[in-house]
Coordinates of C-alpha atoms and ligand atoms in Angstrom, one line a residue:
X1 CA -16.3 -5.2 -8.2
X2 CA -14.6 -7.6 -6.0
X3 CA -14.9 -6.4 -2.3
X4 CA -12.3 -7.5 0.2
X5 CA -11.9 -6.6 3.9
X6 CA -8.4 -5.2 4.8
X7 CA -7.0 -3.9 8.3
X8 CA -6.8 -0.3 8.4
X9 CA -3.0 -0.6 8.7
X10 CA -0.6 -2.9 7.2
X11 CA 2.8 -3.6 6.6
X12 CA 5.3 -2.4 3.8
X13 CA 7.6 -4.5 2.2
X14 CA 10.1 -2.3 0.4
X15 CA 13.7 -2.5 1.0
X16 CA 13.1 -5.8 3.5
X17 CA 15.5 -8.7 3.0
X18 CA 18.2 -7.0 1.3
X19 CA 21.0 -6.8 4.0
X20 CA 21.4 -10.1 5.8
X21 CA 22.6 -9.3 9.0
X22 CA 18.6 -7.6 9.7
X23 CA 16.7 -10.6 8.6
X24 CA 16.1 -11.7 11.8
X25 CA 15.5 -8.2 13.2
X26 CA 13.3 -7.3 9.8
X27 CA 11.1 -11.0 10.5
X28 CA 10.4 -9.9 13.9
X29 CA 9.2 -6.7 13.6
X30 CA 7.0 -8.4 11.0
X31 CA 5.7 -11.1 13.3
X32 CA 5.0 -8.2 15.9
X33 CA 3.3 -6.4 13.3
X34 CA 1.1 -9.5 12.9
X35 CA 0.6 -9.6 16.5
X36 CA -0.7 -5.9 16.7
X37 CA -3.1 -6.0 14.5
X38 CA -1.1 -5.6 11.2
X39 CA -2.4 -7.9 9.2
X40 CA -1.5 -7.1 5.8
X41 CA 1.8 -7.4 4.5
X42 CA 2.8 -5.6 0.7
X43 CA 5.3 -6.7 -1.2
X44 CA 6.4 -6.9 -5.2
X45 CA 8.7 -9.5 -6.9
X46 CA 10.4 -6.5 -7.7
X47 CA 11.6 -5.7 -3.8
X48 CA 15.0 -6.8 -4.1
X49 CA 14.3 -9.2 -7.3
X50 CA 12.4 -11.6 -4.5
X51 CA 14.1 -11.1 -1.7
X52 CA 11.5 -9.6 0.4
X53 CA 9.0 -12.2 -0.8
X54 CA 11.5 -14.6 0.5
X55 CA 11.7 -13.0 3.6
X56 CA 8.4 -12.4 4.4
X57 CA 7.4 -16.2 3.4
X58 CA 10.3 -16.8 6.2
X59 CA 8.4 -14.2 8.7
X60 CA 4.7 -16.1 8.0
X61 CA 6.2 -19.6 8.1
X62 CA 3.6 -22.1 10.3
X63 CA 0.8 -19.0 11.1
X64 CA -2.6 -20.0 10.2
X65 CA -3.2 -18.5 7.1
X66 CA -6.2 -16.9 7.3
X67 CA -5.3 -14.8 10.1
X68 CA -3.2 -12.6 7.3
X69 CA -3.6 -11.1 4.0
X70 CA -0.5 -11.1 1.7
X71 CA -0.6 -8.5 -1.3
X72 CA 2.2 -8.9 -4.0
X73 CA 2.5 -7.0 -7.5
X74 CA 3.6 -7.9 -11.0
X75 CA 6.1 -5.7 -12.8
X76 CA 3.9 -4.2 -16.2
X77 CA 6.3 -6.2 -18.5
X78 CA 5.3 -9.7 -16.6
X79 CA 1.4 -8.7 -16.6
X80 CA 0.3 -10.5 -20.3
X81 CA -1.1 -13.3 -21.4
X82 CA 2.6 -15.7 -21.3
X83 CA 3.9 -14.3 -18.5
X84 CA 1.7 -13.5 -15.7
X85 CA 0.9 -16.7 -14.2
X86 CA 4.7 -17.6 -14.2
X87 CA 5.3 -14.4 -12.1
X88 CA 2.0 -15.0 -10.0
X89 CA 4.2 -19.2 -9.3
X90 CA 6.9 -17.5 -8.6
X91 CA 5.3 -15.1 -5.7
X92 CA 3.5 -17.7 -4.0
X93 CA 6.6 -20.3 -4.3
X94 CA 8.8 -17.3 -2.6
X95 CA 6.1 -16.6 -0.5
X96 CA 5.3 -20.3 0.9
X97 CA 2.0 -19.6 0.0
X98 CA -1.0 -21.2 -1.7
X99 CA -2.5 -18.1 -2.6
X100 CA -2.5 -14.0 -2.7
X101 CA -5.2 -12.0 -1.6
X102 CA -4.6 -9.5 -3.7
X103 CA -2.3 -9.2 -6.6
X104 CA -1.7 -5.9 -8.2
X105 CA 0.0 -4.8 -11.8
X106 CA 2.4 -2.6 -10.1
X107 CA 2.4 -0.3 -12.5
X108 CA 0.7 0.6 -15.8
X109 CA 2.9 -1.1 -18.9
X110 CA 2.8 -1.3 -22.6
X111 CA 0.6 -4.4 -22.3
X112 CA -3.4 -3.9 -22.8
X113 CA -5.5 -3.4 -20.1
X114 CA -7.8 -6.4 -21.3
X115 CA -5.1 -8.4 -21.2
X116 CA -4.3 -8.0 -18.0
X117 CA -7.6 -8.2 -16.4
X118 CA -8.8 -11.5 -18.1
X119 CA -4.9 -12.9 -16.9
X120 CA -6.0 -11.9 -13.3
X121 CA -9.4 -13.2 -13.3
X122 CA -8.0 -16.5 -14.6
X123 CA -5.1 -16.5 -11.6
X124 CA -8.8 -15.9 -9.6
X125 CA -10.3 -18.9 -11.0
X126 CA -7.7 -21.0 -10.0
X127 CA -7.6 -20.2 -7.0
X128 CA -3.9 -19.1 -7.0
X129 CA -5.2 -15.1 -6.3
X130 CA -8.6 -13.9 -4.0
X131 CA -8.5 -10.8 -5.6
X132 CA -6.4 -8.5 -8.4
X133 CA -5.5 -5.1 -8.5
X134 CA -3.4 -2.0 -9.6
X135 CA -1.2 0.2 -8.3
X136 CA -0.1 3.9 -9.2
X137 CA -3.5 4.2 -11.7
X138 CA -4.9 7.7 -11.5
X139 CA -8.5 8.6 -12.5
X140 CA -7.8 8.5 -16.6
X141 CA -6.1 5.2 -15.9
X142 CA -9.3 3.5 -13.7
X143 CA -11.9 4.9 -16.6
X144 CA -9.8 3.1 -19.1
X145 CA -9.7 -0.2 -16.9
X146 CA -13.5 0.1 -16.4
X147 CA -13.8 0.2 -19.7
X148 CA -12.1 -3.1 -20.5
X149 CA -13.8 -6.6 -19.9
X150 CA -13.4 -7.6 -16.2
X151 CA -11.8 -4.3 -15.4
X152 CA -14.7 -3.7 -13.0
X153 CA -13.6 -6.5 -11.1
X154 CA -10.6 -4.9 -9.9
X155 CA -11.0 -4.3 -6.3
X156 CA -8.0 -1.8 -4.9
X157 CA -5.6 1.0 -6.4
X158 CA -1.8 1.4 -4.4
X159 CA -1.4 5.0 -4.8
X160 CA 1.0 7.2 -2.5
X161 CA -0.6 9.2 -0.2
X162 CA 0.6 11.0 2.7
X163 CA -0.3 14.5 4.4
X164 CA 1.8 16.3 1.9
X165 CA 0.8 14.7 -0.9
X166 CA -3.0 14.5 -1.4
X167 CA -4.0 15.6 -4.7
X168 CA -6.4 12.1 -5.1
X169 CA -8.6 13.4 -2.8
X170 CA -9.7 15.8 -5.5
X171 CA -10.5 12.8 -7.7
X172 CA -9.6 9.8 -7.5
X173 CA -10.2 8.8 -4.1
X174 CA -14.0 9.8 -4.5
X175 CA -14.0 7.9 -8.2
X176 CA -12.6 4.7 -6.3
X177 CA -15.0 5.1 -3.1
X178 CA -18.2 5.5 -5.7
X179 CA -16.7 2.3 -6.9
X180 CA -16.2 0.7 -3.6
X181 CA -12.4 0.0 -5.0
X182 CA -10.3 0.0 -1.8
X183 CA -7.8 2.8 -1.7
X184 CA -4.0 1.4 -0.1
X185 CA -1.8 4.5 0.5
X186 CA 1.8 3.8 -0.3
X187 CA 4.3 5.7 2.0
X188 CA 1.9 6.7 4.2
X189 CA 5.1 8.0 6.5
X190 CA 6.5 10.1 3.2
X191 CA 9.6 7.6 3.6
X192 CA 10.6 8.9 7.1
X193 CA 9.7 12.6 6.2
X194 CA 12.0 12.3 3.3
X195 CA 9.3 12.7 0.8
X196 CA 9.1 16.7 1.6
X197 CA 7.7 18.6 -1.2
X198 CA 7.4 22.2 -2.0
X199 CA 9.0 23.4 1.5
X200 CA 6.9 21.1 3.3
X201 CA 9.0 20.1 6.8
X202 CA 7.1 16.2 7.1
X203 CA 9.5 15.6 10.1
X204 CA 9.2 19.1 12.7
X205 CA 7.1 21.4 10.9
X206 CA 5.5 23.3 13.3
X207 CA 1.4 22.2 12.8
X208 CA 2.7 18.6 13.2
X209 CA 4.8 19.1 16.3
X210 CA 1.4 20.8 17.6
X211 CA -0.9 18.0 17.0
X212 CA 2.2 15.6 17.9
X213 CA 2.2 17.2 21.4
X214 CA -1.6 17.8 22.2
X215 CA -1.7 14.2 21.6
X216 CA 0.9 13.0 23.3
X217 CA 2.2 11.3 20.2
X218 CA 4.8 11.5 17.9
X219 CA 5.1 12.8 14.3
X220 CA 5.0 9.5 12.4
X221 CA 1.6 8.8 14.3
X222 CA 0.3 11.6 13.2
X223 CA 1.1 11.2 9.9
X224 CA -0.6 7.5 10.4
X225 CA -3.4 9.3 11.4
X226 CA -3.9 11.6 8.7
X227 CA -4.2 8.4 6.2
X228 CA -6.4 6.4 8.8
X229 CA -8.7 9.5 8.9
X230 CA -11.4 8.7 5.7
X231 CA -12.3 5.3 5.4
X232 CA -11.8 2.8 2.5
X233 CA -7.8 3.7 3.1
X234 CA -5.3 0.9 4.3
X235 CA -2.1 2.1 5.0
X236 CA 1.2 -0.1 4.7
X237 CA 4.3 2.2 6.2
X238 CA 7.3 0.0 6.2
X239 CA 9.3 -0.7 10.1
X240 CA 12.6 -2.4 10.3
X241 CA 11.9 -3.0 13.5
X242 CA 9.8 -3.7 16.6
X243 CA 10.1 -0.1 17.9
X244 CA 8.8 1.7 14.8
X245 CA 6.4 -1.1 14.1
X246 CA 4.8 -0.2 17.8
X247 CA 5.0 3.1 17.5
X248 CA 2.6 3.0 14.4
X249 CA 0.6 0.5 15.9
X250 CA -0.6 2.6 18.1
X251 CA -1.4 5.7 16.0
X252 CA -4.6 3.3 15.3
X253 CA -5.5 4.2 19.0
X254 CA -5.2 8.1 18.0
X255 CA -8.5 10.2 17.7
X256 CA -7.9 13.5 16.4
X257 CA -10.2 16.0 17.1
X258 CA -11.6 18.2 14.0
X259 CA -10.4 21.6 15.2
X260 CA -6.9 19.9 15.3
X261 CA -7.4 18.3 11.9
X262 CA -8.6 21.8 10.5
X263 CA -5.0 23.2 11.9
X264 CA -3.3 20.5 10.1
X265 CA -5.5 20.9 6.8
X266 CA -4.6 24.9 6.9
X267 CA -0.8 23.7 6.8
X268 CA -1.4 20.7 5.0
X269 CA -4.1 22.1 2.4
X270 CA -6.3 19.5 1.0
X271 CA -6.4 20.2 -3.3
X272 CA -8.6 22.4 -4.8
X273 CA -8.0 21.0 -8.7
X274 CA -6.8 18.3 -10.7
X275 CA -3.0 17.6 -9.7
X276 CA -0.9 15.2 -11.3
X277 CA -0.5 12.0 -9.4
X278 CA 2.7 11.2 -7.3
X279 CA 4.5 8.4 -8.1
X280 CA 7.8 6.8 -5.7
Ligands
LIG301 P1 7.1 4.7 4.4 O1 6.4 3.6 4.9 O2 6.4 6.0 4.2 O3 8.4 5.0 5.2 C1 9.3 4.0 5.6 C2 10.5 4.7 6.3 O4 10.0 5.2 7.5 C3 11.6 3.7 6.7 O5 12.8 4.4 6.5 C4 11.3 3.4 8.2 O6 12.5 3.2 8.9 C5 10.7 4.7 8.6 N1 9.8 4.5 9.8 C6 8.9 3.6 9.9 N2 8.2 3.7 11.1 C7 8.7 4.8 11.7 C8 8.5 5.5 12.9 N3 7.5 5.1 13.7 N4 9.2 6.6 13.2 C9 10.2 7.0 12.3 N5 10.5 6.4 11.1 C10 9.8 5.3 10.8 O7 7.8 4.5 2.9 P2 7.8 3.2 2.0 O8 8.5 2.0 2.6 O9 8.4 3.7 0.7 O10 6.3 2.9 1.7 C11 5.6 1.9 2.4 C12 5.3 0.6 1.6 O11 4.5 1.0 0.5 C13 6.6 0.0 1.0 O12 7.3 -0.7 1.9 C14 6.0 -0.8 -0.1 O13 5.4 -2.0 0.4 C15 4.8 0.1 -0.6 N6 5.2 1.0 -1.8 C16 4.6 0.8 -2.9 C17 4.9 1.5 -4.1 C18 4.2 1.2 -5.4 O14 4.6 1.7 -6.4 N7 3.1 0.5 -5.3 C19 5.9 2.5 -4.0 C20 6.6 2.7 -2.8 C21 6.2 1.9 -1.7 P3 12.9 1.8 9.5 O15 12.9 0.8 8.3 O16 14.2 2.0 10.1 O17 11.8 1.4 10.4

């Protein structure tokens, strides 16, 4: 296992870059992001076939680069033995970057697992990646990769996780913490409240607007909160700009008391069995 340090909150890159008119707007929420203390920024040559890459290598241009970590991923049918270091060039040409700090297989392909792990620690050799991942694995998935040679050296799994979605925590998220793989929750916002499942109000349901007002906070925050709450969890919500990207800065600021977390775990109950793993 490869450990790596990562800021408890990050920044998503989905849906960034597409419409030119916000590309200024979209590059300085990013920069503010940078500014508050959101130091990782994800992103996927699949986001807008480069585009976001593009535009966040516009938003990092000149900043020291260690004072950032850039995570891209590689679509399944790029992750093999021809193909993966092509994709890896084309990321850090896009990105005006020398190197990744973490580069994930965005999803799980037809190509073998070995395959891909012994591509990835070769992009690691060469200095081109500091450290590989997946994304969207679930618990059958990370046995099989530990199983493989090198798989161990994966260091993080991208899985969505939000308060209305948390069937890893029955699981996975203890498999990876055993592991000390880090855990980065995908729309950690459930896409604006969009993401509602099974009757589940993510935007004014009552428990929320509760612990929303007790804390003088809003209901994105607490929903930051909720995936800040066990460590070994980086979340990356996406802002388009500098209002939302303050507004979830400062849910790192937000303690939540446990009587208050209990209320929200009664509406929002944690899983009591195996559930099948959300995928956006
Ligand atoms: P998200 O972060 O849960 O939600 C983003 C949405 O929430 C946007 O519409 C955004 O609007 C809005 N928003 C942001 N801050 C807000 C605030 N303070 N108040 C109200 N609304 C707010 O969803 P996501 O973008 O799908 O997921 C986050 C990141 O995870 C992605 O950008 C991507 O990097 C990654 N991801 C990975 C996978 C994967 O398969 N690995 C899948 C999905 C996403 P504005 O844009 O107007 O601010």
């Amino acid at each position: 296992m490869r450990h790596i340090p990562f800021p408890r909150l990050g920044q998503g890159g989905w849906m960034i870059g597409e419409d030119p008119a916000r590309a200024e707007e979209e590059i300085a929420a990013l920069r503010l992001g940078l500014e508050l203390g959101l130091t990782l920024i994800d992103t996927a040559e699949m986001y807008g076939e480069g585009r976001s890459e593009r535009l966040i290598g516009r938003a990092v241009a000149g900043r020291p680069r260690e004072g950032f970590a850039l995570v891209s991923k590689v679509y399944p049918h790029n992750a093999g033995r021809d193909r993966l270091r092509q994709s890896c060039e084309d990321s850090l040409r896009r990105l005006g970057t020398e190197y990744l700090d973490l580069y994930l297989l965005h999803w799980r392909g037809a190509v073998p697992l070995a395959e891909t792990a012994e591509g990835m620690e070769t992009l690691v050799r060469e200095g081109k990646i500091r450290a590989w991942g997946v994304s969207n694995f679930d618990t059958a998935d990370m046995e099989e990769l530990w199983s493989v040679p090198g798989g161990d050296r994966c260091a993080a799994n991208q899985v969505l996780y939000h308060i209305g979605s948390r069937g890893i925590e029955y699981d996975l998220l203890p498999w990876m913490a055993e592991r000390g793989v880090a855990c980065m929750a995908y729309c950690p916002l459930a896409q604006g409240g969009r993401l509602a499942r099974m009757g589940q109000d993510l935007r004014s349901g009552p428990a929320l607007l509760r612990a929303a007002r007790a804390y003088h906070a809003t209901v994105p925050q607490i929903l930051l909160a909720f995936t800040l709450r066990r460590g070994g969890v980086t979340a990356i919500p996406k802002a388009g700009g500098a209002a939302h990207v303050r507004e979830n800065a400062a849910a790192l600021d937000l303690r939540i008391q446990p009587e208050d977390w209990a209320a929200l775990d009664e509406a929002f109950p944690p899983p009591t069995s195996k559930m099948h793993l959300d995928i956006e």
